[in-house]
Tab-separated table of C-alpha atoms in Angstrom:
chain	number	residue	atom	x	y	z
A	1	MET	CA	131.964	-41.964	108.202
A	2	LYS	CA	131.070	-40.720	111.704
A	3	THR	CA	127.803	-42.031	112.961
A	4	ILE	CA	125.785	-44.699	112.994
A	5	ILE	CA	121.976	-45.744	113.223
A	6	VAL	CA	121.086	-48.711	114.330
A	7	ALA	CA	117.734	-49.563	114.086
A	8	THR	CA	116.192	-52.310	116.424
A	9	ASP	CA	113.378	-53.665	117.482
A	10	PHE	CA	114.863	-55.571	119.836
A	11	SER	CA	114.872	-58.921	118.508
A	12	GLU	CA	117.519	-61.880	117.458
A	13	ARG	CA	117.588	-59.580	113.837
A	14	SER	CA	118.383	-56.442	115.472
A	15	ASP	CA	120.819	-58.168	117.305
A	16	ARG	CA	122.912	-58.654	114.181
A	17	ALA	CA	122.788	-55.099	113.136
A	18	ILE	CA	123.732	-54.211	116.312
A	19	ARG	CA	126.877	-56.202	116.201
A	20	ARG	CA	127.894	-55.214	112.717
A	21	ALA	CA	127.586	-51.735	113.984
A	22	LYS	CA	129.876	-52.761	116.370
A	23	LEU	CA	132.476	-53.743	114.586
A	24	LEU	CA	131.977	-50.852	112.033
A	25	ALA	CA	132.591	-48.290	114.282
A	26	ARG	CA	135.958	-49.852	115.700
A	27	GLU	CA	137.077	-49.865	112.686
A	28	PHE	CA	136.250	-46.426	111.881
A	29	ASP	CA	136.085	-45.141	114.556
A	30	SER	CA	132.220	-43.761	114.696
A	31	LYS	CA	129.737	-43.252	116.809
A	32	VAL	CA	126.331	-45.732	116.805
A	33	ARG	CA	123.022	-44.088	117.785
A	34	LEU	CA	120.179	-46.891	118.366
A	35	VAL	CA	116.995	-46.022	116.982
A	36	HIS	CA	113.925	-47.547	117.954
A	37	VAL	CA	110.718	-47.024	116.704
A	38	VAL	CA	107.113	-47.179	118.878
A	39	ASP	CA	104.260	-47.399	116.710
A	40	ASP	CA	101.864	-44.464	117.963
A	41	ASP	CA	98.745	-45.237	115.569
A	42	GLN	CA	97.363	-47.168	118.978
A	43	PRO	CA	95.804	-46.208	122.735
A	44	GLN	CA	98.090	-43.235	124.721
A	45	VAL	CA	98.491	-45.460	127.337
A	46	ILE	CA	100.048	-48.619	125.420
A	47	VAL	CA	102.271	-46.052	123.431
A	48	GLN	CA	104.015	-44.917	126.586
A	49	ALA	CA	104.341	-47.830	127.963
A	50	GLU	CA	105.756	-49.059	125.363
A	51	ARG	CA	107.799	-45.959	125.032
A	52	ASP	CA	109.000	-46.869	128.917
A	53	ALA	CA	109.935	-50.130	128.283
A	54	SER	CA	112.107	-49.570	125.068
A	55	THR	CA	113.910	-46.901	127.266
A	56	ILE	CA	115.039	-48.924	129.877
A	57	LEU	CA	116.084	-51.634	127.725
A	58	LEU	CA	118.398	-48.957	124.917
A	59	GLU	CA	119.518	-47.648	128.100
A	60	GLU	CA	121.178	-51.278	128.766
A	61	LEU	CA	122.260	-51.647	125.049
A	62	THR	CA	123.958	-48.230	125.114
A	63	HIS	CA	125.659	-48.809	128.745
A	64	THR	CA	127.082	-52.256	127.316
A	65	LEU	CA	128.170	-50.778	124.196
A	66	GLU	CA	130.137	-48.229	125.888
A	67	GLU	CA	131.563	-50.110	129.456
A	68	ILE	CA	132.236	-53.287	127.853
A	69	ASP	CA	132.796	-52.908	123.819
A	70	ALA	CA	134.297	-49.467	123.853
A	71	VAL	CA	132.063	-48.163	121.433
A	72	LYS	CA	130.967	-43.983	121.584
A	73	CYS	CA	126.700	-44.948	121.494
A	74	ASP	CA	123.558	-42.774	122.683
A	75	PHE	CA	119.887	-43.846	121.729
A	76	ARG	CA	116.492	-42.838	120.896
A	77	VAL	CA	112.949	-43.644	121.074
A	78	VAL	CA	110.915	-42.790	117.827
A	79	LEU	CA	107.073	-42.394	117.933
A	80	GLY	CA	105.820	-43.212	114.201
A	81	LYS	CA	105.884	-46.237	111.863
A	82	PRO	CA	108.929	-48.016	111.829
A	83	PHE	CA	109.881	-47.137	108.264
A	84	THR	CA	109.334	-43.350	107.986
A	85	GLY	CA	111.093	-42.798	111.958
A	86	ILE	CA	114.230	-45.112	110.729
A	87	THR	CA	115.100	-42.384	108.337
A	88	GLN	CA	113.770	-39.069	109.678
A	89	ALA	CA	115.576	-40.570	112.598
A	90	ALA	CA	118.699	-40.756	110.164
A	91	ARG	CA	117.975	-37.520	108.305
A	92	ASP	CA	118.154	-34.975	111.979
A	93	ILE	CA	121.162	-36.434	113.177
A	94	ASP	CA	123.248	-36.188	109.853
A	95	ALA	CA	123.992	-40.444	109.844
A	96	ASP	CA	126.165	-41.832	107.292
A	97	LEU	CA	124.867	-44.863	107.408
A	98	ILE	CA	121.684	-46.835	108.498
A	99	VAL	CA	122.417	-50.621	110.009
A	100	ILE	CA	119.164	-52.834	109.929
A	101	GLY	CA	118.639	-56.632	110.216
A	102	PRO	CA	117.547	-58.762	107.925
A	103	HIS	CA	114.112	-58.780	106.322
A	104	ARG	CA	111.428	-61.310	108.572
A	105	ARG	CA	110.513	-63.695	105.592
A	106	GLN	CA	107.216	-63.921	104.903
A	107	LEU	CA	106.058	-64.405	101.846
A	108	LEU	CA	102.410	-63.090	101.730
A	109	ARG	CA	102.817	-59.900	103.469
A	110	ASP	CA	105.919	-59.341	101.615
A	111	ILE	CA	103.828	-58.904	98.189
A	112	LEU	CA	101.718	-56.911	99.662
A	113	VAL	CA	103.091	-54.490	101.442
A	114	GLY	CA	106.880	-55.003	101.756
A	115	THR	CA	108.743	-55.668	104.858
A	116	THR	CA	110.079	-52.958	107.640
A	117	ALA	CA	113.373	-53.504	105.960
A	118	GLU	CA	112.816	-52.701	102.315
A	119	ARG	CA	110.455	-50.200	103.429
A	120	THR	CA	113.157	-48.492	104.722
A	121	ILE	CA	115.576	-48.706	102.280
A	122	ARG	CA	113.103	-47.685	99.209
A	123	THR	CA	112.917	-44.077	101.749
A	124	ALA	CA	115.805	-43.649	102.640
A	125	ASP	CA	118.347	-40.901	101.509
A	126	ARG	CA	121.540	-42.898	102.608
A	127	PRO	CA	123.236	-46.053	102.062
A	128	VAL	CA	121.414	-48.918	104.025
A	129	LEU	CA	123.401	-51.566	105.148
A	130	MET	CA	120.976	-55.054	105.851
A	131	ALA	CA	123.019	-57.459	108.224
A	132	ASN	CA	121.736	-60.398	107.081
A	133	GLY	CA	124.897	-62.801	108.051
A	134	ILE	CA	126.309	-63.466	111.460
A	135	PRO	CA	128.746	-60.967	112.321
A	136	LYS	CA	132.216	-62.830	112.695
A	137	GLY	CA	134.558	-60.014	112.195
A	138	SER	CA	135.649	-56.932	109.830
A	139	TYR	CA	134.418	-57.212	106.229
A	140	ARG	CA	137.425	-58.505	103.749
A	141	ARG	CA	135.802	-59.165	100.508
A	142	ALA	CA	133.002	-57.027	98.371
A	143	ILE	CA	131.307	-57.553	95.476
A	144	VAL	CA	130.200	-54.230	93.719
A	145	ALA	CA	127.155	-55.141	91.332
A	146	THR	CA	126.338	-51.939	88.084
A	147	ASP	CA	124.914	-51.978	85.155
A	148	LEU	CA	127.378	-49.352	84.155
A	149	SER	CA	125.108	-46.336	84.240
A	150	SER	CA	125.338	-42.897	86.059
A	151	TYR	CA	123.724	-44.505	89.003
A	152	SER	CA	126.427	-47.016	89.096
A	153	GLU	CA	129.332	-44.326	89.395
A	154	THR	CA	127.677	-42.793	92.427
A	155	THR	CA	126.841	-46.121	93.721
A	156	ILE	CA	130.756	-46.459	93.964
A	157	ARG	CA	131.438	-42.979	95.090
A	158	THR	CA	129.210	-42.996	98.029
A	159	ALA	CA	130.680	-46.304	99.142
A	160	LYS	CA	134.150	-45.378	99.169
A	161	SER	CA	133.041	-42.327	100.325
A	162	LEU	CA	131.889	-44.076	103.260
A	163	GLY	CA	135.734	-45.683	103.558
A	164	LEU	CA	134.658	-49.407	103.056
A	165	LEU	CA	136.079	-49.989	99.834
A	166	ASP	CA	139.796	-48.702	101.102
A	167	ARG	CA	139.899	-52.141	103.151
A	168	LEU	CA	138.463	-54.424	101.310
A	169	ASN	CA	139.352	-57.179	98.372
A	170	VAL	CA	136.513	-55.937	95.966
A	171	HIS	CA	134.764	-56.844	93.043
A	172	LEU	CA	133.331	-54.780	90.462
A	173	LEU	CA	130.574	-57.667	88.590
A	174	HIS	CA	128.579	-57.088	85.831
A	175	VAL	CA	126.328	-59.048	84.245
A	176	PHE	CA	126.289	-58.223	80.903
A	177	ASP	CA	123.513	-58.736	78.280
A	178	VAL	CA	123.598	-61.321	75.298
A	179	PRO	CA	120.981	-59.646	72.632
A	180	ALA	CA	120.933	-62.500	70.580
A	181	THR	CA	120.761	-65.481	72.457
A	182	ALA	CA	117.031	-66.377	72.122
A	183	LEU	CA	117.571	-66.504	68.305
A	184	MET	CA	120.487	-68.356	68.546
A	185	SER	CA	118.537	-70.761	70.682
A	186	ARG	CA	116.124	-71.335	67.594
A	187	ALA	CA	118.466	-70.772	64.654
A	188	SER	CA	120.839	-73.763	63.420
A	189	LEU	CA	124.109	-72.566	64.454
A	190	SER	CA	126.983	-74.881	65.959
A	191	ASP	CA	128.079	-74.615	69.505
A	192	PHE	CA	131.031	-73.231	68.618
A	193	GLU	CA	129.308	-71.049	66.584
A	194	LYS	CA	127.374	-70.242	69.795
A	195	GLN	CA	129.738	-69.829	72.314
A	196	ALA	CA	132.396	-67.376	69.628
A	197	PHE	CA	129.097	-65.192	69.287
A	198	VAL	CA	129.033	-64.671	73.633
A	199	MET	CA	132.917	-64.806	74.122
A	200	GLY	CA	132.655	-61.580	71.916
A	201	GLU	CA	129.837	-59.613	73.539
A	202	ARG	CA	132.018	-60.266	76.953
A	203	LYS	CA	134.797	-58.699	75.284
A	204	ARG	CA	132.711	-55.094	74.410
A	205	ALA	CA	131.271	-55.701	78.153
A	206	SER	CA	135.525	-56.031	79.189
A	207	GLU	CA	135.886	-53.050	77.020
A	208	GLU	CA	133.255	-51.216	79.168
A	209	VAL	CA	133.917	-52.572	82.352
A	210	THR	CA	137.335	-51.193	82.145
A	211	SER	CA	136.336	-47.631	80.730
A	212	PHE	CA	134.164	-48.004	84.240
A	213	ILE	CA	136.215	-48.782	86.458
A	214	ASP	CA	138.790	-45.985	84.881
A	215	ARG	CA	136.084	-43.562	85.267
A	216	VAL	CA	135.140	-44.348	89.127
A	217	ASN	CA	138.843	-44.530	90.076
A	218	VAL	CA	139.185	-47.306	92.530
A	219	LYS	CA	142.154	-48.388	92.955
A	220	GLY	CA	143.125	-52.726	93.006
A	221	MET	CA	139.025	-53.111	92.055
A	222	GLY	CA	139.155	-56.158	90.250
A	223	MET	CA	136.450	-57.375	87.684
A	224	PHE	CA	134.142	-59.907	86.876
A	225	LEU	CA	132.153	-61.114	84.165
A	226	LYS	CA	128.864	-63.571	83.542
A	227	PRO	CA	126.559	-63.477	81.426
A	228	ALA	CA	123.277	-62.836	82.072
A	229	THR	CA	121.650	-66.547	81.536
A	230	VAL	CA	119.443	-66.502	84.425
A	231	ASP	CA	117.790	-64.026	86.729
A	232	THR	CA	120.495	-61.284	87.691
A	233	ALA	CA	119.595	-61.156	91.267
A	234	GLU	CA	120.349	-64.660	91.032
A	235	THR	CA	123.711	-64.395	89.962
A	236	ILE	CA	124.929	-61.590	92.229
A	237	CYS	CA	124.203	-63.701	94.904
A	238	SER	CA	125.465	-66.452	93.800
A	239	THR	CA	129.217	-64.957	92.380
A	240	ALA	CA	129.043	-63.638	96.509
A	241	GLU	CA	129.094	-66.781	97.483
A	242	GLU	CA	131.706	-67.494	94.764
A	243	LEU	CA	134.285	-65.165	95.622
A	244	SER	CA	133.188	-65.836	99.763
A	245	ALA	CA	132.591	-61.991	99.677
A	246	GLU	CA	130.933	-61.164	103.036
A	247	LEU	CA	129.432	-57.626	101.513
A	248	ILE	CA	127.504	-56.913	98.483
A	249	VAL	CA	127.454	-53.436	97.370
A	250	ILE	CA	124.373	-52.261	95.320
A	251	GLY	CA	122.148	-48.952	94.123
A	252	THR	CA	118.565	-48.656	94.594
A	253	CYS	CA	117.795	-47.736	91.044
A	254	GLY	CA	119.800	-48.195	87.977
A	255	ARG	CA	118.906	-47.154	83.925
A	256	SER	CA	115.140	-48.046	84.088
A	257	MET	CA	114.636	-46.271	87.785
A	258	ILE	CA	111.072	-44.799	86.919
A	259	ALA	CA	110.463	-42.802	90.366
A	260	ARG	CA	112.370	-42.000	94.034
A	261	ALA	CA	110.161	-44.408	96.320
A	262	LEU	CA	110.496	-47.734	93.657
A	263	MET	CA	113.780	-50.161	94.197
A	264	GLY	CA	114.315	-51.717	90.512
A	265	SER	CA	113.824	-55.713	90.527
A	266	VAL	CA	117.243	-56.617	90.645
A	267	THR	CA	117.584	-54.812	94.057
A	268	GLU	CA	114.929	-56.230	95.871
A	269	GLY	CA	115.743	-60.069	94.208
A	270	VAL	CA	119.020	-59.747	96.211
A	271	LEU	CA	117.380	-57.962	99.644
A	272	ARG	CA	114.997	-60.744	99.525
A	273	ASN	CA	117.918	-63.925	98.960
A	274	SER	CA	121.579	-63.008	100.006
A	275	ASP	CA	122.458	-64.440	102.634
A	276	ARG	CA	125.272	-61.359	103.005
A	277	ASP	CA	125.072	-58.256	103.997
A	278	VAL	CA	123.996	-56.066	101.267
A	279	LEU	CA	124.881	-51.892	101.248
A	280	ALA	CA	122.350	-50.467	99.494
A	281	ILE	CA	122.870	-46.807	98.268
A	282	PRO	CA	119.980	-44.633	96.558
A	283	PRO	CA	120.775	-42.272	94.324
A	284	SER	CA	122.162	-38.763	95.291
A	285	GLN	CA	119.243	-36.889	93.806
A	286	ASN	CA	116.899	-38.673	97.169
A	287	ARG	CA	119.265	-36.798	99.153
A	288	ALA	CA	118.669	-33.756	97.466
A	289	VAL	CA	114.656	-33.561	97.794
A	290	SER	CA	114.640	-35.320	101.224
């Protein structure tokens, strides 16, 4: 991980992103590039005034990171829409990682158009780290959510290539289906028979996950299985809390990927509800077509 782009709008939310990027840069000896996007769909005099003001603030932030925090850093002001400006800047310098702050939780607006954070993740052609938690140190524990698809294999290999999985206590989380749950609830089965069926499905899922771990070849990775009895995104978030994991790693699509611009509902649910940092990784095809 050589280059980390951090998107900042100078808010407290983006301050979390800068602090997390600083910790990662120290750990991996990476360079941090601060990016601020000025919306160019407004009068030119306002665009120029915002550009000048943001340049001054970025110079101060860069100086602090270099002189006080001993992190290699520079900055860039981009004109355009926030989410496209961030992803284009990352593409231009071939950044390894984009770090953004948590999205604003404005329900009506989120439903209609999505937040800048989510739209950035939808269009990104490289990993995006949403820094939801207050950074207190290096990551120690992570969970990797998987549906055992080829896209999940890409997710894990990409996270591994960044170096993140090598230094953490990592658990692979698979939320497995119990196909006949609805039928069992209507059938006159005893609790023992229902439990036996779920145990059989767990055994099958365990065998599939073991084979998956062998394919991705991540040493020391633990296994965590949960039946899909509630919303999958909710299960992922609660499991991260249960394991005291500071980081959730998840792909932006799975078996049912329809188009590049769409995120899976599970990923979107995790991004919207997790209070832990989320590393969202797009499929490899995104970079190929960018």
